[in-house]
Amino acid sequence: MKRNDFILIAVILIISIFSIFAFRSFSENGDYAVISLNGVEYAAYPLSDDREVKIGDSGTSYNVINIEDKKVYISDADCPDHICVNHRAISKTGETIICLPHKLSVTIKKSVPDNVSFDAATE
Amino acid sequence: MKEKKVRQKSARNISMYAVYVALAFIFSYIESLFPISVGIPGVKPGFANIVIVYIIYTSGRPSSVLTVTLLRTVLLACTFGNLSTLLYSVCGGLLSASVMFILYKTNLFSVFGVSIAGGVTHNAGQLAVAALILDTKELIYYYPILLITGMTAGFAVGYIANICIKRIRRPSGMISNNNN
């Protein structure tokens, strides 16, 4: 290995550790889970109420999103990789669970975006 | 003279490409059988990059590198993925291969540095496409962790590729510049 290799490793480590701490310190407890589908904000739910929402249907593709103790996680989905299901529960602003195969993302926010119908019920 | 030689050897080059693509394909397939679930998309060893790094160091030509990268990602997405995975992997693969090739040309880094840069930029490319498609800029939150995993994967790939470059006899058909 060359000296430059070690410099590269050091720089990457510093950037990543620094930005992990930066993201941590900027985030606070969020109030809403905003669900986006195909890049469009689709629905928002307050974290204060526990609930279970199924997005999509079993015939094509679905994700089951759970809100529990002010935390959000995906309990079930029929995507091939199940990365979203294995993701830990999120609760801080900016934290996101994404399901790439279904183009779905759940993001924690402090307030509901204007264009999203609050509590768009799909149950 | 050199041009003529290149043309004569093109048939052999094509079969070498086929072998490389098949090898990279198998690496990706085996990898997909053992998914690493840490709850973040894009965390994987990327052993197919061993092939790409090997080609960069043995052929030294951008066309070989890009051809194999493109074929591998397109074939893989057609077999196991869908249109969106195709976009992720093509962008990640092309970005990483280009960066690795450029760094190889600058001669500033060893195989390790080149492959680490490849691992890190592969993740960056995929994440950028995902952020565009999903219109979710919050995906940037994943990147610090992907930097570390990409670097670790890149180091492992560099280690193996380094051994391969030293030990495997160069295919005589490939025009190689043995300056490493």
XYZ file of C-alpha atoms in Angstrom, chain B residues 6 12 32 36 46 61 63 66 73 101 112 118 124 133 136 143 163 175 179:
19
model
C -5.361 -4.687 -31.923
C -9.627 -13.078 -28.497
C -26.991 -12.258 -3.679
C -26.106 -8.897 4.429
C -19.095 -6.163 -4.257
C -7.808 0.390 -21.490
C -12.985 0.480 -23.361
C -16.523 0.115 -19.458
C -24.764 -4.588 -14.723
C -9.731 3.879 -13.971
C -6.038 -0.806 -2.403
C -14.358 2.314 -6.363
C -22.446 7.264 -4.050
C -35.888 8.515 -8.459
C -35.923 11.770 -1.164
C -24.114 7.925 3.161
C -3.226 -11.233 -5.340
C -2.991 -5.692 -24.969
C 3.809 -0.950 -15.748
